[in-house]
GROMACS .gro file of C-alpha atoms in nm:
model
  353
    1ASP     CA    1  -0.552   2.616   1.753
    2VAL     CA    2  -0.335   2.320   1.727
    3SER     CA    3  -0.375   2.197   2.089
    4ARG     CA    4  -0.727   2.147   2.015
    5ALA     CA    5  -0.679   1.891   1.729
    6ALA     CA    6  -0.895   1.585   1.760
    7ILE     CA    7  -0.672   1.362   1.572
    8VAL     CA    8  -0.336   1.364   1.387
    9VAL     CA    9  -0.325   1.155   1.070
   10LEU     CA   10   0.011   1.051   0.921
   11THR     CA   11  -0.079   0.993   0.587
   12PHE     CA   12   0.025   0.849   0.243
   13PRO     CA   13   0.389   0.861   0.133
   14GLU     CA   14   0.354   0.814  -0.237
   15LEU     CA   15   0.184   1.140  -0.307
   16GLU     CA   16   0.367   1.448  -0.442
   17ARG     CA   17   0.376   1.727  -0.209
   18VAL     CA   18   0.462   1.732   0.176
   19GLU     CA   19   0.202   1.941   0.376
   20ALA     CA   20   0.040   1.936   0.745
   21VAL     CA   21  -0.300   2.093   0.738
   22THR     CA   22  -0.571   2.182   0.972
   23ALA     CA   23  -0.922   2.160   0.829
   24ARG     CA   24  -1.284   2.188   0.913
   25MET     CA   25  -1.527   2.061   0.636
   26PRO     CA   26  -1.751   2.305   0.471
   27THR     CA   27  -2.121   2.275   0.499
   28GLN     CA   28  -2.191   2.160   0.150
   29LEU     CA   29  -1.990   1.860   0.078
   30PRO     CA   30  -2.251   1.595   0.063
   31TYR     CA   31  -2.022   1.357  -0.141
   32ILE     CA   32  -1.748   1.331   0.118
   33SER     CA   33  -1.815   1.082   0.386
   34GLY     CA   34  -1.663   0.854   0.635
   35LEU     CA   35  -1.673   1.142   0.857
   36LEU     CA   36  -1.714   1.192   1.228
   37SER     CA   37  -1.739   1.528   1.419
   38PHE     CA   38  -1.575   1.682   1.722
   39ARG     CA   39  -1.701   2.014   1.796
   40GLU     CA   40  -1.452   2.311   1.753
   41ALA     CA   41  -1.164   2.041   1.692
   42PRO     CA   42  -0.986   2.050   1.363
   43VAL     CA   43  -0.801   1.751   1.222
   44ILE     CA   44  -0.452   1.759   1.135
   45LEU     CA   45  -0.310   1.592   0.855
   46ALA     CA   46   0.060   1.543   0.916
   47ALA     CA   47   0.226   1.434   0.614
   48HIS     CA   48   0.505   1.157   0.616
   49GLU     CA   49   0.862   1.256   0.472
   50LYS     CA   50   0.790   1.141   0.118
   51LEU     CA   51   0.428   1.280   0.096
   52ARG     CA   52   0.382   1.506  -0.215
   53HIS     CA   53   0.100   1.648  -0.425
   54ARG     CA   54  -0.182   1.687  -0.175
   55PRO     CA   55  -0.273   1.500   0.141
   56ASP     CA   56  -0.567   1.286   0.169
   57ALA     CA   57  -0.852   1.443   0.378
   58PHE     CA   58  -1.003   1.310   0.710
   59LEU     CA   59  -1.266   1.563   0.764
   60PHE     CA   60  -1.485   1.681   1.057
   61ASP     CA   61  -1.784   1.904   1.030
   62GLY     CA   62  -1.915   1.929   1.381
   63GLN     CA   63  -2.257   1.836   1.300
   64GLY     CA   64  -2.266   1.446   1.328
   65ILE     CA   65  -2.179   1.130   1.108
   66ALA     CA   66  -2.274   1.106   0.754
   67HIS     CA   67  -2.210   0.798   0.532
   68PRO     CA   68  -2.339   0.870   0.174
   69ARG     CA   69  -2.047   0.687   0.056
   70ARG     CA   70  -1.800   0.517   0.272
   71MET     CA   71  -1.474   0.686   0.219
   72GLY     CA   72  -1.221   0.686   0.507
   73ILE     CA   73  -0.867   0.841   0.580
   74ALA     CA   74  -0.733   0.642   0.278
   75SER     CA   75  -0.994   0.815   0.027
   76HIS     CA   76  -0.826   1.047  -0.236
   77VAL     CA   77  -1.030   1.340  -0.148
   78GLY     CA   78  -0.786   1.610  -0.153
   79LEU     CA   79  -0.841   1.976  -0.001
   80TRP     CA   80  -1.077   2.168  -0.213
   81TRP     CA   81  -1.151   2.427   0.054
   82ASP     CA   82  -0.932   2.678   0.235
   83ALA     CA   83  -0.702   2.511   0.499
   84PRO     CA   84  -0.428   2.692   0.682
   85THR     CA   85  -0.097   2.522   0.653
   86ILE     CA   86   0.083   2.458   0.978
   87GLY     CA   87   0.396   2.285   0.848
   88CYS     CA   88   0.566   2.135   0.547
   89GLY     CA   89   0.845   1.876   0.601
   90LYS     CA   90   0.900   1.557   0.802
   91THR     CA   91   0.661   1.411   1.072
   92ARG     CA   92   0.759   1.174   1.356
   93LEU     CA   93   0.617   1.044   1.668
   94VAL     CA   94   0.765   1.189   1.981
   95GLY     CA   95   0.606   1.009   2.287
   96GLU     CA   96   0.242   1.032   2.214
   97HIS     CA   97   0.247   1.362   2.019
   98GLY     CA   98   0.341   1.440   1.664
   99GLU     CA   99   0.616   1.652   1.557
  100VAL     CA  100   0.651   1.863   1.249
  101ALA     CA  101   0.963   1.986   1.109
  102PRO     CA  102   0.864   2.226   0.834
  103ASP     CA  103   1.108   2.319   0.539
  104LYS     CA  104   1.054   2.657   0.654
  105GLY     CA  105   0.996   2.782   1.004
  106HIS     CA  106   1.032   2.626   1.336
  107LYS     CA  107   0.951   2.266   1.449
  108GLN     CA  108   0.609   2.227   1.595
  109THR     CA  109   0.478   1.952   1.833
  110LEU     CA  110   0.113   1.874   1.791
  111GLU     CA  111  -0.085   1.781   2.091
  112THR     CA  112  -0.379   1.545   2.025
  113ARG     CA  113  -0.606   1.305   2.157
  114ALA     CA  114  -0.534   1.054   1.893
  115ILE     CA  115  -0.263   0.959   1.622
  116VAL     CA  116  -0.348   0.749   1.317
  117ILE     CA  117  -0.050   0.629   1.134
  118ALA     CA  118  -0.151   0.570   0.768
  119THR     CA  119   0.165   0.592   0.583
  120GLY     CA  120   0.111   0.311   0.338
  121SER     CA  121   0.384   0.099   0.190
  122ASP     CA  122   0.694   0.113  -0.032
  123VAL     CA  123   0.828  -0.113  -0.297
  124ALA     CA  124   1.034  -0.435  -0.132
  125ARG     CA  125   1.397  -0.427  -0.242
  126VAL     CA  126   1.602  -0.749  -0.358
  127PRO     CA  127   1.928  -0.751  -0.173
  128GLY     CA  128   2.214  -0.668  -0.434
  129ILE     CA  129   1.975  -0.526  -0.697
  130ASP     CA  130   1.986  -0.152  -0.719
  131VAL     CA  131   1.654  -0.010  -0.885
  132ASP     CA  132   1.773   0.274  -1.126
  133GLU     CA  133   1.423   0.324  -1.269
  134LYS     CA  134   1.589   0.292  -1.608
  135ARG     CA  135   1.696  -0.064  -1.687
  136ILE     CA  136   1.615  -0.200  -1.347
  137VAL     CA  137   1.272  -0.070  -1.248
  138SER     CA  138   1.007  -0.105  -0.968
  139SER     CA  139   0.642  -0.117  -1.044
  140THR     CA  140   0.653   0.272  -1.043
  141GLY     CA  141   0.939   0.287  -1.307
  142ALA     CA  142   0.749   0.014  -1.512
  143LEU     CA  143   0.467   0.272  -1.584
  144SER     CA  144   0.693   0.519  -1.760
  145LEU     CA  145   0.920   0.320  -1.970
  146PRO     CA  146   1.015   0.546  -2.292
  147LYS     CA  147   0.961   0.258  -2.520
  148VAL     CA  148   0.844  -0.108  -2.539
  149PRO     CA  149   1.154  -0.330  -2.417
  150LYS     CA  150   1.234  -0.631  -2.669
  151ARG     CA  151   1.262  -0.858  -2.344
  152MET     CA  152   1.145  -0.799  -2.006
  153ILE     CA  153   1.231  -1.030  -1.703
  154VAL     CA  154   0.968  -0.982  -1.407
  155ILE     CA  155   1.116  -1.093  -1.063
  156GLY     CA  156   0.809  -1.205  -0.865
  157GLY     CA  157   0.494  -1.384  -0.995
  158GLY     CA  158   0.277  -1.192  -0.755
  159TYR     CA  159  -0.038  -0.965  -0.861
  160ILE     CA  160   0.184  -0.655  -0.951
  161GLY     CA  161   0.440  -0.825  -1.134
  162LEU     CA  162   0.159  -1.035  -1.362
  163GLU     CA  163  -0.031  -0.732  -1.407
  164LEU     CA  164   0.254  -0.490  -1.542
  165GLY     CA  165   0.432  -0.804  -1.694
  166SER     CA  166   0.123  -0.893  -1.906
  167VAL     CA  167   0.069  -0.540  -2.014
  168TRP     CA  168   0.423  -0.511  -2.172
  169SER     CA  169   0.349  -0.861  -2.318
  170ARG     CA  170   0.043  -0.739  -2.489
  171LEU     CA  171   0.240  -0.428  -2.613
  172GLY     CA  172   0.522  -0.672  -2.785
  173ALA     CA  173   0.777  -0.745  -2.514
  174LYS     CA  174   0.894  -1.097  -2.473
  175VAL     CA  175   0.841  -1.127  -2.080
  176THR     CA  176   0.978  -1.393  -1.861
  177VAL     CA  177   0.852  -1.415  -1.483
  178VAL     CA  178   1.074  -1.548  -1.224
  179GLU     CA  179   0.933  -1.682  -0.900
  180MET     CA  180   1.092  -1.855  -0.612
  181LEU     CA  181   0.787  -2.047  -0.521
  182HIS     CA  182   0.635  -2.320  -0.758
  183THR     CA  183   0.339  -2.146  -0.809
  184ILE     CA  184   0.237  -1.786  -0.924
  185THR     CA  185   0.000  -1.541  -0.738
  186PRO     CA  186   0.054  -1.672  -0.389
  187GLY     CA  187  -0.274  -1.662  -0.175
  188LEU     CA  188  -0.491  -1.687  -0.474
  189ASP     CA  189  -0.706  -2.016  -0.516
  190GLY     CA  190  -0.479  -2.263  -0.647
  191GLU     CA  191  -0.703  -2.395  -0.917
  192LEU     CA  192  -0.727  -2.027  -1.037
  193ALA     CA  193  -0.369  -1.974  -1.036
  194LYS     CA  194  -0.299  -2.285  -1.254
  195GLN     CA  195  -0.561  -2.170  -1.518
  196LEU     CA  196  -0.438  -1.819  -1.516
  197GLN     CA  197  -0.082  -1.961  -1.575
  198LYS     CA  198  -0.183  -2.147  -1.872
  199ILE     CA  199  -0.375  -1.830  -2.035
  200LEU     CA  200  -0.069  -1.610  -1.974
  201LYS     CA  201   0.165  -1.879  -2.142
  202LYS     CA  202  -0.088  -1.888  -2.446
  203GLN     CA  203  -0.056  -1.497  -2.464
  204GLY     CA  204   0.361  -1.542  -2.468
  205LEU     CA  205   0.455  -1.500  -2.124
  206SER     CA  206   0.707  -1.764  -1.990
  207PHE     CA  207   0.771  -1.860  -1.631
  208LYS     CA  208   1.080  -1.982  -1.429
  209LEU     CA  209   0.910  -2.119  -1.103
  210GLY     CA  210   1.096  -2.244  -0.803
  211ALA     CA  211   1.376  -2.029  -0.912
  212LYS     CA  212   1.579  -1.730  -0.732
  213VAL     CA  213   1.790  -1.464  -0.900
  214THR     CA  214   2.144  -1.455  -0.751
  215LYS     CA  215   2.321  -1.211  -0.970
  216VAL     CA  216   2.243  -0.920  -1.172
  217ASP     CA  217   2.507  -0.787  -1.456
  218THR     CA  218   2.421  -0.428  -1.585
  219SER     CA  219   2.764  -0.372  -1.729
  220GLY     CA  220   2.667  -0.460  -2.094
  221LYS     CA  221   2.408  -0.344  -2.336
  222SER     CA  222   2.159  -0.594  -2.219
  223VAL     CA  223   2.090  -0.695  -1.853
  224LYS     CA  224   2.211  -1.042  -1.746
  225LEU     CA  225   2.047  -1.214  -1.463
  226THR     CA  226   2.187  -1.547  -1.292
  227ILE     CA  227   1.907  -1.767  -1.155
  228GLU     CA  228   1.929  -2.071  -0.959
  229PRO     CA  229   1.680  -2.347  -0.867
  230ALA     CA  230   1.528  -2.265  -0.509
  231GLY     CA  231   1.626  -2.614  -0.408
  232SER     CA  232   1.939  -2.762  -0.588
  233GLY     CA  233   2.036  -2.767  -0.958
  234GLU     CA  234   2.248  -2.580  -1.203
  235ALA     CA  235   2.253  -2.198  -1.256
  236GLU     CA  236   2.145  -2.044  -1.589
  237THR     CA  237   2.176  -1.693  -1.718
  238LEU     CA  238   1.883  -1.486  -1.861
  239GLU     CA  239   1.929  -1.159  -2.064
  240CYS     CA  240   1.699  -0.871  -2.107
  241ASP     CA  241   1.650  -0.499  -2.176
  242VAL     CA  242   1.442  -0.422  -1.850
  243VAL     CA  243   1.412  -0.605  -1.528
  244LEU     CA  244   1.090  -0.540  -1.319
  245VAL     CA  245   1.152  -0.602  -0.953
  246SER     CA  246   0.808  -0.681  -0.808
  247ILE     CA  247   0.857  -0.901  -0.508
  248GLY     CA  248   0.593  -0.730  -0.287
  249ARG     CA  249   0.576  -0.411  -0.061
  250VAL     CA  250   0.700  -0.334   0.289
  251PRO     CA  251   0.539  -0.110   0.538
  252ASN     CA  252   0.650   0.265   0.501
  253THR     CA  253   0.739   0.343   0.855
  254ALA     CA  254   1.093   0.443   0.844
  255GLY     CA  255   1.166   0.779   1.023
  256LEU     CA  256   0.832   0.788   1.216
  257GLY     CA  257   1.002   0.715   1.531
  258LEU     CA  258   0.813   0.415   1.609
  259SER     CA  259   1.074   0.251   1.858
  260ASN     CA  260   1.126   0.591   2.023
  261ALA     CA  261   0.746   0.613   2.107
  262GLY     CA  262   0.757   0.257   2.219
  263ILE     CA  263   0.526   0.131   1.949
  264GLU     CA  264   0.538  -0.260   1.897
  265THR     CA  265   0.602  -0.404   1.532
  266HIS     CA  266   0.622  -0.735   1.403
  267ALA     CA  267   0.944  -0.893   1.264
  268ARG     CA  268   0.880  -0.754   0.915
  269GLY     CA  269   0.793  -0.394   1.037
  270ARG     CA  270   0.428  -0.394   1.053
  271ILE     CA  271   0.271  -0.224   1.354
  272VAL     CA  272   0.105  -0.450   1.604
  273VAL     CA  273  -0.282  -0.329   1.676
  274ASP     CA  274  -0.551  -0.492   1.843
  275HIS     CA  275  -0.902  -0.512   1.701
  276ASN     CA  276  -0.958  -0.167   1.751
  277PHE     CA  277  -0.648  -0.067   1.545
  278GLN     CA  278  -0.495   0.043   1.854
  279THR     CA  279  -0.121   0.019   1.902
  280ASN     CA  280   0.031  -0.074   2.252
  281VAL     CA  281   0.042   0.338   2.300
  282PRO     CA  282  -0.306   0.403   2.385
  283SER     CA  283  -0.335   0.724   2.186
  284VAL     CA  284  -0.155   0.582   1.885
  285TYR     CA  285  -0.363   0.409   1.605
  286ALA     CA  286  -0.265   0.250   1.277
  287ILE     CA  287  -0.447   0.137   0.962
  288GLY     CA  288  -0.367   0.036   0.616
  289ASP     CA  289  -0.029  -0.145   0.461
  290VAL     CA  290   0.134  -0.058   0.783
  291ILE     CA  291  -0.059  -0.331   0.980
  292ALA     CA  292  -0.116  -0.693   0.916
  293GLY     CA  293  -0.358  -0.794   0.618
  294PRO     CA  294  -0.346  -0.762   0.234
  295MET     CA  295  -0.214  -0.422   0.119
  296LEU     CA  296  -0.531  -0.322  -0.071
  297ALA     CA  297  -0.668   0.035  -0.078
  298HIS     CA  298  -1.022  -0.072  -0.024
  299LYS     CA  299  -0.927  -0.259   0.297
  300ALA     CA  300  -0.733   0.062   0.413
  301GLU     CA  301  -1.046   0.281   0.333
  302GLU     CA  302  -1.270   0.038   0.532
  303GLU     CA  303  -1.007   0.074   0.832
  304GLY     CA  304  -1.022   0.434   0.788
  305VAL     CA  305  -1.372   0.474   0.832
  306ALA     CA  306  -1.381   0.209   1.133
  307VAL     CA  307  -1.104   0.390   1.309
  308ALA     CA  308  -1.277   0.724   1.273
  309GLU     CA  309  -1.596   0.578   1.427
  310ILE     CA  310  -1.388   0.406   1.719
  311VAL     CA  311  -1.192   0.734   1.811
  312GLY     CA  312  -1.524   0.923   1.812
  313GLY     CA  313  -1.653   0.678   2.046
  314LYS     CA  314  -1.854   0.466   1.819
  315SER     CA  315  -1.832   0.116   1.714
  316GLY     CA  316  -1.618   0.027   1.422
  317HIS     CA  317  -1.566  -0.285   1.247
  318VAL     CA  318  -1.421  -0.447   0.926
  319ASN     CA  319  -1.517  -0.768   0.789
  320TYR     CA  320  -1.199  -0.908   0.618
  321ASP     CA  321  -1.397  -1.227   0.516
  322VAL     CA  322  -1.579  -1.036   0.253
  323SER     CA  323  -1.268  -0.821   0.114
  324PRO     CA  324  -1.244  -0.878  -0.257
  325SER     CA  325  -0.906  -0.877  -0.446
  326VAL     CA  326  -0.874  -0.842  -0.828
  327LEU     CA  327  -0.588  -0.935  -1.062
  328TYR     CA  328  -0.576  -0.672  -1.343
  329THR     CA  329  -0.456  -0.921  -1.606
  330SER     CA  330  -0.637  -1.007  -1.931
  331PRO     CA  331  -0.866  -1.176  -1.832
  332GLU     CA  332  -0.884  -1.022  -1.489
  333VAL     CA  333  -0.921  -1.264  -1.198
  334ALA     CA  334  -1.142  -1.186  -0.895
  335SER     CA  335  -1.194  -1.344  -0.563
  336VAL     CA  336  -1.361  -1.296  -0.229
  337GLY     CA  337  -1.379  -1.528   0.094
  338LYS     CA  338  -1.142  -1.815   0.166
  339THR     CA  339  -0.963  -2.029  -0.072
  340ASP     CA  340  -0.996  -2.425  -0.107
  341GLU     CA  341  -0.656  -2.428   0.051
  342GLN     CA  342  -0.742  -2.216   0.353
  343LEU     CA  343  -1.078  -2.403   0.415
  344LYS     CA  344  -0.869  -2.753   0.413
  345GLU     CA  345  -0.629  -2.598   0.671
  346ASP     CA  346  -0.894  -2.472   0.887
  347GLY     CA  347  -1.063  -2.819   0.873
  348LEU     CA  348  -1.389  -2.690   0.741
  349ALA     CA  349  -1.608  -2.864   0.549
  350TYR     CA  350  -1.740  -2.694   0.217
  351LYS     CA  351  -1.891  -2.763  -0.122
  352VAL     CA  352  -1.734  -2.674  -0.459
  353GLY     CA  353  -1.933  -2.589  -0.759
   0.00000   0.00000   0.00000
């Protein structure tokens, strides 16, 4: 009975199959947690337009709250039990309801007490550079190159660009990183960033910092990039076999109908929420990459647990000051808490060592 649903969850875009399901949790799944119960109320997982493979599960067992492992809406749980499919296709917000337009059958409106938007993020694009996932690739395409390129240029010196760039470097590619800022890994502690850059240079990576790409030419056998200093100076041309575009990610909210529903967003498209993850539309909540904060899976996972507790009438909270981040280069770089630069900006006294 769709009208009795407790929550509609608009879930991840990067999986592989579009589904919208209702589900009740079976009695014996003790390893799945982060669960709240609404008696006689199935949860509906309404997949976004790009969702494929399987939706993540947000489960309700009608028996109470269980937290053997803290896994929330963002947990890759999947559907391991019988769950009737109610729709397969695009979803969007219509007022304070969810609308599913199935590939087969009639459009359905899902009436619910709360909607949680958790549609994740997509690769940020560089204007004028078309990603074909062959010679100009995103982080997705960089995972499936048919062979090791002799030369690779990475546009963007952030976490993902350095992780993938260092992998291909260790496999034999000559990797050059082009970054508009004068430092790599924005947001990482400044001293750690300097030491990491030194290590990566010794491993064979080269860096063009304070530079921007102004033109990409794919007409020849090799890809030619024109780069210019971010300030002033002469342009230069670099050649490579593969370009990895890795300038960050953007919230995946296109097609959700946020403006039609009256949901407020920031200038960069992230959804505005309060401390309870509630939007300016009282029945709509948002978590993960679509709201402010680092785009990290474990951050979204904790927010999923918290919003489940809040919607269920409990108290949910996420302590962002203890949220760790890891850069999966070799060696790996891990950090937690505030950096020197942040403490100085906040005017807080601190000790180093």
